[in-house]
Amino acid sequence: AQSVAQPEDQVNVAEGNPLTVKCTYSVSGNPYLFWYVQYPNRGLQFLLKYITGDNLVKGSYGFEAEFNKSQTSFHLKKPSALVSDSALYFCAVRDDRGSTLGRLYFGRGTQLTVWP
Amino acid sequence: NAGVTQTPKFQVLKTGQSMTLQCAQDMNHNSMYWYRQDPGMGLRLIYYSASEGTTDKGEVPNGYNVSRLNKREFSLRLESAAPSQTSVYFCASRLTLGFLRTGGDTGELFFGEGSRLTVL
């Protein structure tokens, strides 16, 4: 079955420090991976995706993610965190098999808090 | 450009009451989805519609029905609400490219702002 795991419920980091939000995946076939961000009382917003090609994917708001096939990971990173980055982050994998074609499976989310 | 619009934003129901959540998108997307979000559970797919005229069950369809009224609109109905259906509901849409069974799309999901439902 397709699935993603976000091992940390919460990540806390000081403003200006680098941040990493972890995600590991399990898929049969090619992995199509996504990161979304959710600000309080809002819907999810797309950050970036990995379909194929370069292992380092760049996305919105200075975020990037590193795809590692051997470790089945897709960690979200940012070199210098901002207080405004505080939000709930979701990793997702797309299922491209048969009748479930195109469905996204989400992780449980990681709450990122950046303190001043 | 409104994107994905959900109504209502908030609703309180009594057990056994029925209601319909409305969703409309103006991006000419062919696929639409209903998710529910519960603390510690992430997002779980209730129903989806890969194209106009088709609907399929997701992970947690029990207690819900859907209607893909046209390409723009995808509604979610609770026939007899239960406290376990207290949640935040999100509608989403996506442009899927190419022939459905061969995939080929890379489109991301666009989400509405959510509908917060409380069942007493």
PDB file of C-alpha atoms in Angstrom:
ATOM      1  CA  ALA A   1       0.000   0.000   0.000  1.00  0.00           C
ATOM      2  CA  GLN A   2       1.051   3.553  -0.635  1.00  0.00           C
ATOM      3  CA  SER A   3       1.803   5.506   2.508  1.00  0.00           C
ATOM      4  CA  VAL A   4       3.905   8.245   4.020  1.00  0.00           C
ATOM      5  CA  ALA A   5       5.117   8.659   7.572  1.00  0.00           C
ATOM      6  CA  GLN A   6       6.014  11.863   9.350  1.00  0.00           C
ATOM      7  CA  PRO A   7       7.888  10.695  12.437  1.00  0.00           C
ATOM      8  CA  GLU A   8       7.738  14.009  14.296  1.00  0.00           C
ATOM      9  CA  ASP A   9       4.494  15.546  15.497  1.00  0.00           C
ATOM     10  CA  GLN A  10       6.303  18.786  16.332  1.00  0.00           C
ATOM     11  CA  VAL A  11       9.475  20.538  15.246  1.00  0.00           C
ATOM     12  CA  ASN A  12      10.732  23.628  17.048  1.00  0.00           C
ATOM     13  CA  VAL A  13      13.490  25.822  15.672  1.00  0.00           C
ATOM     14  CA  ALA A  14      14.849  29.300  16.305  1.00  0.00           C
ATOM     15  CA  GLU A  15      14.435  31.961  13.654  1.00  0.00           C
ATOM     16  CA  GLY A  16      17.435  32.078  11.332  1.00  0.00           C
ATOM     17  CA  ASN A  17      18.377  28.455  11.945  1.00  0.00           C
ATOM     18  CA  PRO A  18      17.959  25.752   9.293  1.00  0.00           C
ATOM     19  CA  LEU A  19      14.893  23.568   9.560  1.00  0.00           C
ATOM     20  CA  THR A  20      14.092  20.014   8.493  1.00  0.00           C
ATOM     21  CA  VAL A  21      10.707  18.325   8.510  1.00  0.00           C
ATOM     22  CA  LYS A  22      11.020  14.597   7.926  1.00  0.00           C
ATOM     23  CA  CYS A  23       8.992  12.318   5.680  1.00  0.00           C
ATOM     24  CA  THR A  24       9.482   8.705   4.645  1.00  0.00           C
ATOM     25  CA  TYR A  25       7.418   6.906   2.057  1.00  0.00           C
ATOM     26  CA  SER A  26       6.355   3.451   0.985  1.00  0.00           C
ATOM     27  CA  VAL A  27       5.212   2.915  -2.595  1.00  0.00           C
ATOM     28  CA  SER A  28       5.018   0.202  -5.177  1.00  0.00           C
ATOM     29  CA  GLY A  29       6.200   1.807  -8.373  1.00  0.00           C
ATOM     30  CA  ASN A  30       7.531   5.290  -9.011  1.00  0.00           C
ATOM     31  CA  PRO A  31       7.095   7.697  -6.103  1.00  0.00           C
ATOM     32  CA  TYR A  32       5.255  10.936  -6.772  1.00  0.00           C
ATOM     33  CA  LEU A  33       5.753  12.999  -3.614  1.00  0.00           C
ATOM     34  CA  PHE A  34       4.337  16.294  -2.422  1.00  0.00           C
ATOM     35  CA  TRP A  35       4.618  18.760   0.446  1.00  0.00           C
ATOM     36  CA  TYR A  36       1.721  20.957   1.542  1.00  0.00           C
ATOM     37  CA  VAL A  37       1.495  23.644   4.235  1.00  0.00           C
ATOM     38  CA  GLN A  38      -1.541  24.597   6.289  1.00  0.00           C
ATOM     39  CA  TYR A  39      -1.782  27.893   8.166  1.00  0.00           C
ATOM     40  CA  PRO A  40      -4.306  28.192  11.024  1.00  0.00           C
ATOM     41  CA  ASN A  41      -7.937  28.048   9.896  1.00  0.00           C
ATOM     42  CA  ARG A  42      -6.923  27.765   6.244  1.00  0.00           C
ATOM     43  CA  GLY A  43      -6.880  25.095   3.586  1.00  0.00           C
ATOM     44  CA  LEU A  44      -3.723  23.303   2.472  1.00  0.00           C
ATOM     45  CA  GLN A  45      -1.376  25.044   0.071  1.00  0.00           C
ATOM     46  CA  PHE A  46       0.981  23.291  -2.315  1.00  0.00           C
ATOM     47  CA  LEU A  47       4.697  23.815  -1.618  1.00  0.00           C
ATOM     48  CA  LEU A  48       6.587  21.491  -3.949  1.00  0.00           C
ATOM     49  CA  LYS A  49       6.588  18.106  -5.621  1.00  0.00           C
ATOM     50  CA  TYR A  50       8.943  15.397  -6.826  1.00  0.00           C
ATOM     51  CA  ILE A  51       7.957  13.545  -9.967  1.00  0.00           C
ATOM     52  CA  THR A  52      11.260  12.649 -11.587  1.00  0.00           C
ATOM     53  CA  GLY A  53      14.662  14.169 -12.248  1.00  0.00           C
ATOM     54  CA  ASP A  54      16.836  16.083  -9.794  1.00  0.00           C
ATOM     55  CA  ASN A  55      16.795  14.810  -6.237  1.00  0.00           C
ATOM     56  CA  LEU A  56      16.729  18.357  -4.835  1.00  0.00           C
ATOM     57  CA  VAL A  57      13.397  20.019  -5.512  1.00  0.00           C
ATOM     58  CA  LYS A  58      12.875  23.728  -4.965  1.00  0.00           C
ATOM     59  CA  GLY A  59       9.473  25.108  -4.040  1.00  0.00           C
ATOM     60  CA  SER A  60       7.605  28.115  -2.710  1.00  0.00           C
ATOM     61  CA  TYR A  61       8.713  30.448   0.113  1.00  0.00           C
ATOM     62  CA  GLY A  62      12.356  29.272  -0.036  1.00  0.00           C
ATOM     63  CA  PHE A  63      11.567  25.659   0.833  1.00  0.00           C
ATOM     64  CA  GLU A  64      13.255  22.710  -0.811  1.00  0.00           C
ATOM     65  CA  ALA A  65      13.048  18.960  -0.414  1.00  0.00           C
ATOM     66  CA  GLU A  66      15.583  16.223  -0.914  1.00  0.00           C
ATOM     67  CA  PHE A  67      14.471  12.957  -2.470  1.00  0.00           C
ATOM     68  CA  ASN A  68      16.524   9.964  -1.338  1.00  0.00           C
ATOM     69  CA  LYS A  69      15.545   6.717  -3.018  1.00  0.00           C
ATOM     70  CA  SER A  70      17.806   4.447  -0.966  1.00  0.00           C
ATOM     71  CA  GLN A  71      16.417   5.803   2.301  1.00  0.00           C
ATOM     72  CA  THR A  72      12.871   6.226   0.915  1.00  0.00           C
ATOM     73  CA  SER A  73      12.803   9.744   2.307  1.00  0.00           C
ATOM     74  CA  PHE A  74      11.599  13.132   1.130  1.00  0.00           C
ATOM     75  CA  HIS A  75      12.600  15.615   3.829  1.00  0.00           C
ATOM     76  CA  LEU A  76      11.512  19.240   3.648  1.00  0.00           C
ATOM     77  CA  LYS A  77      14.222  21.812   4.324  1.00  0.00           C
ATOM     78  CA  LYS A  78      14.843  25.523   4.544  1.00  0.00           C
ATOM     79  CA  PRO A  79      18.263  27.109   5.153  1.00  0.00           C
ATOM     80  CA  SER A  80      16.984  29.921   7.389  1.00  0.00           C
ATOM     81  CA  ALA A  81      13.647  29.663   9.192  1.00  0.00           C
ATOM     82  CA  LEU A  82      11.229  32.568   9.630  1.00  0.00           C
ATOM     83  CA  VAL A  83       8.607  33.022  12.334  1.00  0.00           C
ATOM     84  CA  SER A  84       6.044  33.181   9.526  1.00  0.00           C
ATOM     85  CA  ASP A  85       6.976  29.602   8.541  1.00  0.00           C
ATOM     86  CA  SER A  86       5.176  28.359  11.659  1.00  0.00           C
ATOM     87  CA  ALA A  87       2.408  26.110  10.364  1.00  0.00           C
ATOM     88  CA  LEU A  88       1.310  22.499   9.917  1.00  0.00           C
ATOM     89  CA  TYR A  89       3.184  20.639   7.178  1.00  0.00           C
ATOM     90  CA  PHE A  90       1.929  17.572   5.346  1.00  0.00           C
ATOM     91  CA  CYS A  91       3.829  15.119   3.202  1.00  0.00           C
ATOM     92  CA  ALA A  92       1.808  13.179   0.611  1.00  0.00           C
ATOM     93  CA  VAL A  93       2.326  10.410  -1.941  1.00  0.00           C
ATOM     94  CA  ARG A  94       0.261   9.844  -5.047  1.00  0.00           C
ATOM     95  CA  ASP A  95      -1.167   6.467  -5.924  1.00  0.00           C
ATOM     96  CA  ASP A  96      -1.049   5.724  -9.631  1.00  0.00           C
ATOM     97  CA  ARG A  97      -2.257   2.156  -9.554  1.00  0.00           C
ATOM     98  CA  GLY A  98      -5.396   0.978 -11.320  1.00  0.00           C
ATOM     99  CA  SER A  99      -8.690   2.182  -9.919  1.00  0.00           C
ATOM    100  CA  THR A 100      -7.044   4.409  -7.322  1.00  0.00           C
ATOM    101  CA  LEU A 101      -5.234   6.340 -10.009  1.00  0.00           C
ATOM    102  CA  GLY A 102      -4.174   9.769  -8.918  1.00  0.00           C
ATOM    103  CA  ARG A 103      -5.253   9.667  -5.263  1.00  0.00           C
ATOM    104  CA  LEU A 104      -3.062  11.386  -2.690  1.00  0.00           C
ATOM    105  CA  TYR A 105      -2.272   9.763   0.660  1.00  0.00           C
ATOM    106  CA  PHE A 106      -1.282  12.223   3.385  1.00  0.00           C
ATOM    107  CA  GLY A 107       0.905  11.874   6.434  1.00  0.00           C
ATOM    108  CA  ARG A 108      -0.404  12.919   9.844  1.00  0.00           C
ATOM    109  CA  GLY A 109       1.289  16.291   9.691  1.00  0.00           C
ATOM    110  CA  THR A 110       4.143  17.995  11.541  1.00  0.00           C
ATOM    111  CA  GLN A 111       3.577  21.192  13.459  1.00  0.00           C
ATOM    112  CA  LEU A 112       6.500  23.538  12.860  1.00  0.00           C
ATOM    113  CA  THR A 113       7.058  26.316  15.376  1.00  0.00           C
ATOM    114  CA  VAL A 114       9.712  28.940  14.739  1.00  0.00           C
ATOM    115  CA  TRP A 115      10.405  31.169  17.717  1.00  0.00           C
ATOM    116  CA  PRO A 116      11.942  34.643  17.486  1.00  0.00           C
TER     117      PRO A 116
ATOM    118  CA  ASN B   1      -9.993  33.965  -9.434  1.00  0.00           C
ATOM    119  CA  ALA B   2     -11.778  32.328  -6.471  1.00  0.00           C
ATOM    120  CA  GLY B   3     -10.200  28.851  -6.817  1.00  0.00           C
ATOM    121  CA  VAL B   4     -12.086  26.311  -4.669  1.00  0.00           C
ATOM    122  CA  THR B   5     -15.052  27.647  -2.705  1.00  0.00           C
ATOM    123  CA  GLN B   6     -16.763  25.722   0.090  1.00  0.00           C
ATOM    124  CA  THR B   7     -20.002  26.510   1.883  1.00  0.00           C
ATOM    125  CA  PRO B   8     -20.866  26.697   4.690  1.00  0.00           C
ATOM    126  CA  LYS B   9     -17.692  27.517   6.617  1.00  0.00           C
ATOM    127  CA  PHE B  10     -19.224  26.543   9.944  1.00  0.00           C
ATOM    128  CA  GLN B  11     -22.177  24.332  10.855  1.00  0.00           C
ATOM    129  CA  VAL B  12     -23.566  22.814  14.042  1.00  0.00           C
ATOM    130  CA  LEU B  13     -25.912  19.852  13.713  1.00  0.00           C
ATOM    131  CA  LYS B  14     -27.796  17.614  16.080  1.00  0.00           C
ATOM    132  CA  THR B  15     -27.378  13.858  15.827  1.00  0.00           C
ATOM    133  CA  GLY B  16     -29.608  12.501  13.077  1.00  0.00           C
ATOM    134  CA  GLN B  17     -29.915  15.737  11.124  1.00  0.00           C
ATOM    135  CA  SER B  18     -28.858  15.882   7.498  1.00  0.00           C
ATOM    136  CA  MET B  19     -26.910  18.474   5.589  1.00  0.00           C
ATOM    137  CA  THR B  20     -24.994  19.050   2.386  1.00  0.00           C
ATOM    138  CA  LEU B  21     -21.579  20.650   2.021  1.00  0.00           C
ATOM    139  CA  GLN B  22     -21.175  22.472  -1.245  1.00  0.00           C
ATOM    140  CA  CYS B  23     -17.974  22.831  -3.236  1.00  0.00           C
ATOM    141  CA  ALA B  24     -17.310  24.662  -6.487  1.00  0.00           C
ATOM    142  CA  GLN B  25     -14.121  25.300  -8.437  1.00  0.00           C
ATOM    143  CA  ASP B  26     -13.569  27.755 -11.248  1.00  0.00           C
ATOM    144  CA  MET B  27     -10.253  26.390 -12.564  1.00  0.00           C
ATOM    145  CA  ASN B  28     -11.771  23.965 -15.090  1.00  0.00           C
ATOM    146  CA  HIS B  29     -10.327  21.021 -13.158  1.00  0.00           C
ATOM    147  CA  ASN B  30     -11.696  17.591 -13.955  1.00  0.00           C
ATOM    148  CA  SER B  31     -10.956  15.800 -10.675  1.00  0.00           C
ATOM    149  CA  MET B  32     -12.486  16.751  -7.333  1.00  0.00           C
ATOM    150  CA  TYR B  33     -12.083  15.347  -3.816  1.00  0.00           C
ATOM    151  CA  TRP B  34     -13.568  15.479  -0.324  1.00  0.00           C
ATOM    152  CA  TYR B  35     -11.255  14.998   2.662  1.00  0.00           C
ATOM    153  CA  ARG B  36     -11.811  15.163   6.378  1.00  0.00           C
ATOM    154  CA  GLN B  37      -9.158  16.366   8.798  1.00  0.00           C
ATOM    155  CA  ASP B  38      -9.044  15.181  12.393  1.00  0.00           C
ATOM    156  CA  PRO B  39      -6.341  15.903  14.990  1.00  0.00           C
ATOM    157  CA  GLY B  40      -3.484  13.427  14.760  1.00  0.00           C
ATOM    158  CA  MET B  41      -5.060  11.685  11.764  1.00  0.00           C
ATOM    159  CA  GLY B  42      -3.952  13.904   8.922  1.00  0.00           C
ATOM    160  CA  LEU B  43      -6.293  14.079   5.940  1.00  0.00           C
ATOM    161  CA  ARG B  44      -8.405  11.099   4.970  1.00  0.00           C
ATOM    162  CA  LEU B  45     -10.159  10.796   1.655  1.00  0.00           C
ATOM    163  CA  ILE B  46     -13.928  10.380   1.835  1.00  0.00           C
ATOM    164  CA  TYR B  47     -14.955  10.356  -1.841  1.00  0.00           C
ATOM    165  CA  TYR B  48     -13.515  11.549  -5.083  1.00  0.00           C
ATOM    166  CA  SER B  49     -14.627  12.199  -8.617  1.00  0.00           C
ATOM    167  CA  ALA B  50     -12.039  11.621 -11.318  1.00  0.00           C
ATOM    168  CA  SER B  51     -14.210  13.271 -13.940  1.00  0.00           C
ATOM    169  CA  GLU B  52     -17.718  14.603 -14.435  1.00  0.00           C
ATOM    170  CA  GLY B  53     -20.212  11.775 -14.088  1.00  0.00           C
ATOM    171  CA  THR B  54     -18.014   9.477 -11.991  1.00  0.00           C
ATOM    172  CA  THR B  55     -17.543   9.104  -8.249  1.00  0.00           C
ATOM    173  CA  ASP B  56     -15.546   6.633  -6.161  1.00  0.00           C
ATOM    174  CA  LYS B  57     -15.165   5.792  -2.505  1.00  0.00           C
ATOM    175  CA  GLY B  58     -12.065   6.807  -0.614  1.00  0.00           C
ATOM    176  CA  GLU B  59     -10.741   5.581   2.718  1.00  0.00           C
ATOM    177  CA  VAL B  60     -13.678   6.621   4.945  1.00  0.00           C
ATOM    178  CA  PRO B  61     -16.910   6.764   2.867  1.00  0.00           C
ATOM    179  CA  ASN B  62     -19.361   5.364   5.411  1.00  0.00           C
ATOM    180  CA  GLY B  63     -22.096   7.821   6.391  1.00  0.00           C
ATOM    181  CA  TYR B  64     -21.532  10.063   3.371  1.00  0.00           C
ATOM    182  CA  ASN B  65     -22.825  10.447  -0.158  1.00  0.00           C
ATOM    183  CA  VAL B  66     -21.589  12.666  -2.955  1.00  0.00           C
ATOM    184  CA  SER B  67     -22.879  14.184  -6.153  1.00  0.00           C
ATOM    185  CA  ARG B  68     -20.794  15.516  -9.017  1.00  0.00           C
ATOM    186  CA  LEU B  69     -23.416  17.934 -10.270  1.00  0.00           C
ATOM    187  CA  ASN B  70     -21.343  19.217 -13.185  1.00  0.00           C
ATOM    188  CA  LYS B  71     -17.688  19.853 -13.887  1.00  0.00           C
ATOM    189  CA  ARG B  72     -17.559  22.731 -11.385  1.00  0.00           C
ATOM    190  CA  GLU B  73     -19.498  21.363  -8.440  1.00  0.00           C
ATOM    191  CA  PHE B  74     -19.032  18.413  -6.081  1.00  0.00           C
ATOM    192  CA  SER B  75     -21.258  18.151  -3.015  1.00  0.00           C
ATOM    193  CA  LEU B  76     -20.948  16.001   0.107  1.00  0.00           C
ATOM    194  CA  ARG B  77     -24.069  14.909   1.959  1.00  0.00           C
ATOM    195  CA  LEU B  78     -24.466  13.608   5.485  1.00  0.00           C
ATOM    196  CA  GLU B  79     -27.819  11.812   5.580  1.00  0.00           C
ATOM    197  CA  SER B  80     -27.949  11.214   9.341  1.00  0.00           C
ATOM    198  CA  ALA B  81     -25.177  13.032  11.154  1.00  0.00           C
ATOM    199  CA  ALA B  82     -23.305  11.346  13.998  1.00  0.00           C
ATOM    200  CA  PRO B  83     -20.895  12.857  16.566  1.00  0.00           C
ATOM    201  CA  SER B  84     -18.075  10.862  14.913  1.00  0.00           C
ATOM    202  CA  GLN B  85     -18.543  13.071  11.861  1.00  0.00           C
ATOM    203  CA  THR B  86     -17.461  16.161  13.790  1.00  0.00           C
ATOM    204  CA  SER B  87     -14.492  17.270  11.747  1.00  0.00           C
ATOM    205  CA  VAL B  88     -13.088  19.817   9.339  1.00  0.00           C
ATOM    206  CA  TYR B  89     -13.989  18.983   5.766  1.00  0.00           C
ATOM    207  CA  PHE B  90     -11.906  20.041   2.796  1.00  0.00           C
ATOM    208  CA  CYS B  91     -12.802  20.007  -0.841  1.00  0.00           C
ATOM    209  CA  ALA B  92      -9.991  19.912  -3.373  1.00  0.00           C
ATOM    210  CA  SER B  93      -9.618  19.832  -7.114  1.00  0.00           C
ATOM    211  CA  ARG B  94      -6.933  18.972  -9.619  1.00  0.00           C
ATOM    212  CA  LEU B  95      -6.301  19.131 -13.308  1.00  0.00           C
ATOM    213  CA  THR B  96      -5.522  15.632 -14.531  1.00  0.00           C
ATOM    214  CA  LEU B  97      -3.834  15.380 -17.913  1.00  0.00           C
ATOM    215  CA  GLY B  98      -3.757  12.552 -20.359  1.00  0.00           C
ATOM    216  CA  PHE B  99      -5.829   9.425 -20.482  1.00  0.00           C
ATOM    217  CA  LEU B 100      -7.053   8.430 -17.027  1.00  0.00           C
ATOM    218  CA  ARG B 101      -5.768   4.874 -16.891  1.00  0.00           C
ATOM    219  CA  THR B 102      -2.305   5.707 -18.154  1.00  0.00           C
ATOM    220  CA  GLY B 103      -1.831   8.593 -15.767  1.00  0.00           C
ATOM    221  CA  GLY B 104       0.599  11.187 -16.996  1.00  0.00           C
ATOM    222  CA  ASP B 105      -0.626  14.059 -14.875  1.00  0.00           C
ATOM    223  CA  THR B 106       1.523  15.853 -12.355  1.00  0.00           C
ATOM    224  CA  GLY B 107      -1.043  18.358 -11.174  1.00  0.00           C
ATOM    225  CA  GLU B 108      -1.142  19.287  -7.541  1.00  0.00           C
ATOM    226  CA  LEU B 109      -4.297  19.595  -5.447  1.00  0.00           C
ATOM    227  CA  PHE B 110      -5.936  22.951  -4.813  1.00  0.00           C
ATOM    228  CA  PHE B 111      -7.868  23.124  -1.551  1.00  0.00           C
ATOM    229  CA  GLY B 112     -10.807  25.120  -0.286  1.00  0.00           C
ATOM    230  CA  GLU B 113     -10.714  26.918   3.069  1.00  0.00           C
ATOM    231  CA  GLY B 114     -12.556  24.141   4.880  1.00  0.00           C
ATOM    232  CA  SER B 115     -15.948  23.588   6.496  1.00  0.00           C
ATOM    233  CA  ARG B 116     -15.995  23.093  10.259  1.00  0.00           C
ATOM    234  CA  LEU B 117     -18.791  20.733  11.249  1.00  0.00           C
ATOM    235  CA  THR B 118     -19.843  19.946  14.808  1.00  0.00           C
ATOM    236  CA  VAL B 119     -22.386  17.220  15.499  1.00  0.00           C
ATOM    237  CA  LEU B 120     -23.885  17.315  18.984  1.00  0.00           C
TER     238      LEU B 120
END
